[in-house]
Coordinates of C-alpha atoms in Angstrom, one line a residue:
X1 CA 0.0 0.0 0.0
X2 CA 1.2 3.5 -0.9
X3 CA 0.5 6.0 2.0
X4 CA -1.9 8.4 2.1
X5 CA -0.7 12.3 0.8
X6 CA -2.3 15.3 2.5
X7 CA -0.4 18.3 0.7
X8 CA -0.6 21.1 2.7
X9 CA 0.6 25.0 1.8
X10 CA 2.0 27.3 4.3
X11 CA 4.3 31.0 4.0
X12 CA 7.8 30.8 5.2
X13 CA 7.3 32.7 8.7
X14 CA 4.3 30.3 9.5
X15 CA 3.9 26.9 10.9
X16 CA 1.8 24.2 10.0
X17 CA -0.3 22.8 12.8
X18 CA -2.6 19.2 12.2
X19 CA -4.7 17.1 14.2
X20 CA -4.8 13.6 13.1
X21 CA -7.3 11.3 14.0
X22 CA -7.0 7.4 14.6
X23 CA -8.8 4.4 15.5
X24 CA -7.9 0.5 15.8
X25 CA -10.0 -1.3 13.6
X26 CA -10.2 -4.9 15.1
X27 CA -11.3 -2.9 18.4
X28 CA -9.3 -4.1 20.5
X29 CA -7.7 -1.3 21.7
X30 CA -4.2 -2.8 21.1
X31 CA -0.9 -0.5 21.9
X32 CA -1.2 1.7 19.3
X33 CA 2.0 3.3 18.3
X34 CA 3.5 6.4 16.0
X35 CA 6.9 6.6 14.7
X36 CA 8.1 9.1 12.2
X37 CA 9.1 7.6 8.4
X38 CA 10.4 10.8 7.2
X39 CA 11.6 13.6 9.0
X40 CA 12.0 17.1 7.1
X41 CA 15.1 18.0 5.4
X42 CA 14.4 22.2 6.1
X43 CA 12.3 22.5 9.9
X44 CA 11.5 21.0 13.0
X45 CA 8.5 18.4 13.9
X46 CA 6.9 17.8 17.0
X47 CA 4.4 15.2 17.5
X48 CA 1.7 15.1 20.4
X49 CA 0.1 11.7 20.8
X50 CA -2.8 11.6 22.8
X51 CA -5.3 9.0 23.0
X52 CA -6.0 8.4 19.4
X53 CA -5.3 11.9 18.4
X54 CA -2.0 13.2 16.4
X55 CA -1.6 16.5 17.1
X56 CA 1.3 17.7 14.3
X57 CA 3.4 20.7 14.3
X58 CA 6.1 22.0 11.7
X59 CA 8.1 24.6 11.5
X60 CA 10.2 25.3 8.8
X61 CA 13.6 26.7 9.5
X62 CA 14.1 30.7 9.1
X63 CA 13.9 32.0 5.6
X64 CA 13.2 28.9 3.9
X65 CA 11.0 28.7 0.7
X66 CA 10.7 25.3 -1.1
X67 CA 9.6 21.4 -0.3
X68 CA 9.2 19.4 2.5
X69 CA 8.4 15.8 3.6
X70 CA 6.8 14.4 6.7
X71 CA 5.9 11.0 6.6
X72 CA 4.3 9.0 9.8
X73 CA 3.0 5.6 10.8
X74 CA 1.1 4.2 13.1
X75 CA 1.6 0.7 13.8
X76 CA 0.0 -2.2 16.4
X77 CA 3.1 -3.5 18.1
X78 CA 1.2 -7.0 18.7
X79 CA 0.3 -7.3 14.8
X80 CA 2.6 -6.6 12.2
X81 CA 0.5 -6.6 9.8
X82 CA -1.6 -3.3 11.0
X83 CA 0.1 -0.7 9.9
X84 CA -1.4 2.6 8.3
X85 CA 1.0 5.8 7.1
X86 CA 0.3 9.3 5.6
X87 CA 2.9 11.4 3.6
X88 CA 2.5 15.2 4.4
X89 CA 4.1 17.4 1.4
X90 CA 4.6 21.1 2.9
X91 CA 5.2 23.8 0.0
X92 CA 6.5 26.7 2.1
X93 CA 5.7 30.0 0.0
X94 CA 8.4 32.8 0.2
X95 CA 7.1 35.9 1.6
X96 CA 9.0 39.6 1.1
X97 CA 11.1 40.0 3.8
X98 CA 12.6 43.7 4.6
X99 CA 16.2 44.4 4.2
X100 CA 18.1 45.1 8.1
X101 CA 21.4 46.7 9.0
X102 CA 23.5 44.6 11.0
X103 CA 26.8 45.8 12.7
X104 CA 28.9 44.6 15.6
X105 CA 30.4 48.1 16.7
X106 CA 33.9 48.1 18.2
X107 CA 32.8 50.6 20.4
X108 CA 30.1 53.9 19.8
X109 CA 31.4 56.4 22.7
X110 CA 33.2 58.8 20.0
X111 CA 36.7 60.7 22.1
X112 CA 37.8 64.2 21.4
X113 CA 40.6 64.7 18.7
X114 CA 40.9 60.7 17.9
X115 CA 39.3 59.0 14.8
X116 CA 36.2 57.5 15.3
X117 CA 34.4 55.2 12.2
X118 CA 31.3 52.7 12.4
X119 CA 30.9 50.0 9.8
X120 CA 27.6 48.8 8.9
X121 CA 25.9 46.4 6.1
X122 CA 22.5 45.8 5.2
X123 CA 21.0 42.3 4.6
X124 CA 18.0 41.0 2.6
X125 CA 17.0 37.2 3.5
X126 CA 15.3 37.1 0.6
X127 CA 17.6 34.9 -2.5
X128 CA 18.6 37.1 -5.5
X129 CA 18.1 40.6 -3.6
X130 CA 20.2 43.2 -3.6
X131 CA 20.3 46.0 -0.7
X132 CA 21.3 49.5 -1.1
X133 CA 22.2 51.7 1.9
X134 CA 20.7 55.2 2.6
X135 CA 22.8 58.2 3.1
X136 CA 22.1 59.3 6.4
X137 CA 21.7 62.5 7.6
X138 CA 25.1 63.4 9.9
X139 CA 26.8 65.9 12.1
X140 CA 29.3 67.8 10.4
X141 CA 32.0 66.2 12.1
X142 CA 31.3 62.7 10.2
X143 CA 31.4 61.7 6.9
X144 CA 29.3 58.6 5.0
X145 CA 31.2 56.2 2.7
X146 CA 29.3 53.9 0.7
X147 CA 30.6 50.6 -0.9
X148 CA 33.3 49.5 1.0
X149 CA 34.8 46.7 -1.1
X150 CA 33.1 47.4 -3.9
X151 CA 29.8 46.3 -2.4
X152 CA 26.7 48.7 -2.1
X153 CA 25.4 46.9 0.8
X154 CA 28.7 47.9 2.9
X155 CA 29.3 51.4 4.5
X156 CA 30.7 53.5 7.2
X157 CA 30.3 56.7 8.9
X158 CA 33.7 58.2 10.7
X159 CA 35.4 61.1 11.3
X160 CA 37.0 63.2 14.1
X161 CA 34.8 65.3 16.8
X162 CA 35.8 68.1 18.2
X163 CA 35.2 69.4 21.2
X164 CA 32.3 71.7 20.3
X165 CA 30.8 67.7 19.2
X166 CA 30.3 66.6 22.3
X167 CA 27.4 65.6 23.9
X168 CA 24.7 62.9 22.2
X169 CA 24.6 62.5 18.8
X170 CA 22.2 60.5 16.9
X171 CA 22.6 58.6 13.6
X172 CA 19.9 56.8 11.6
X173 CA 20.9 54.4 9.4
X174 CA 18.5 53.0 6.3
X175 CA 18.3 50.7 3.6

């Protein structure tokens, strides 16, 4: 017997949550059991058994878009022979994602009459995007530079303050 296929579509920051029932058909109310066939390749399972109920729950890993395969059984451990499975294709549909700016700053406390710079990139999680970095407004003490290394998505902001700079300054970055 081929197992049964319950295709389900879900967006890429959702999870998919089923309840499966199931029942012994010789009545008996033998030890039924679940074990999983086919784990997914790109997110997490959990199963809840309880009673006769399956209650299912995927998550797909962060950013992912594509195919996935979950594939169960149940099983009578005293008759081989009853056995029933389901195959449970998950499409996960890409959604838009907005670009960020990630840094890790060596320090942001700028000192009087030493040279002070801030490197920053942004990052799209979305595949084939490109990000472009906003020239932010600045104090007149510091000065933007776009596409370090030749990339757009790379930049900096430095200069040196003087002392008429000091005192809380803010920056805005964009992409």
């Amino acid at each position: 017997d081929h197992p049964q296929v319950f295709s389900h579509t879900i967006l890429e920051d959702a999870q998919l949550n089923l309840a499966l029932s199931f029942y012994d058909l010789d009545g008996g109310n033998d030890m039924t059991n679940v074990r999983v066939l086919c784990n997914p390749l790109n997110g997490l399972l959990d199963l809840q058994i309880q009673d006769n109920e399956i209650n299912l729950n995927y998550i797909p890993e962060g950013n992912f878009t594509g195919y996935d395969l979950i594939e169960i059984q149940i099983y009578d451990q005293n008759d081989s022979h009853a056995t029933d499975s389901i195959s449970i294709p998950v499409t996960v549909q890409s959604v838009e994602d907005s670009p960020v700016i990630e840094s890790v700053p060596q320090y942001i406390d700028a000192v009087v009459g030493y040279p002070w710079s801030y490197e920053f990139y942004g990052v799209d999680g979305d595949e084939n995007q490109t990000v472009s970095l906003i020239e932010p407004n600045l104090p007149t003490w510091l000065t933007f530079a776009l596409a370090l290394d030749g990339n757009l998505s790379r930049g900096s902001v430095s200069g040196i303050p003087e002392l008429s700079n000091v005192g809380t300054q803010q920056v805005i970055l964009g992409v």
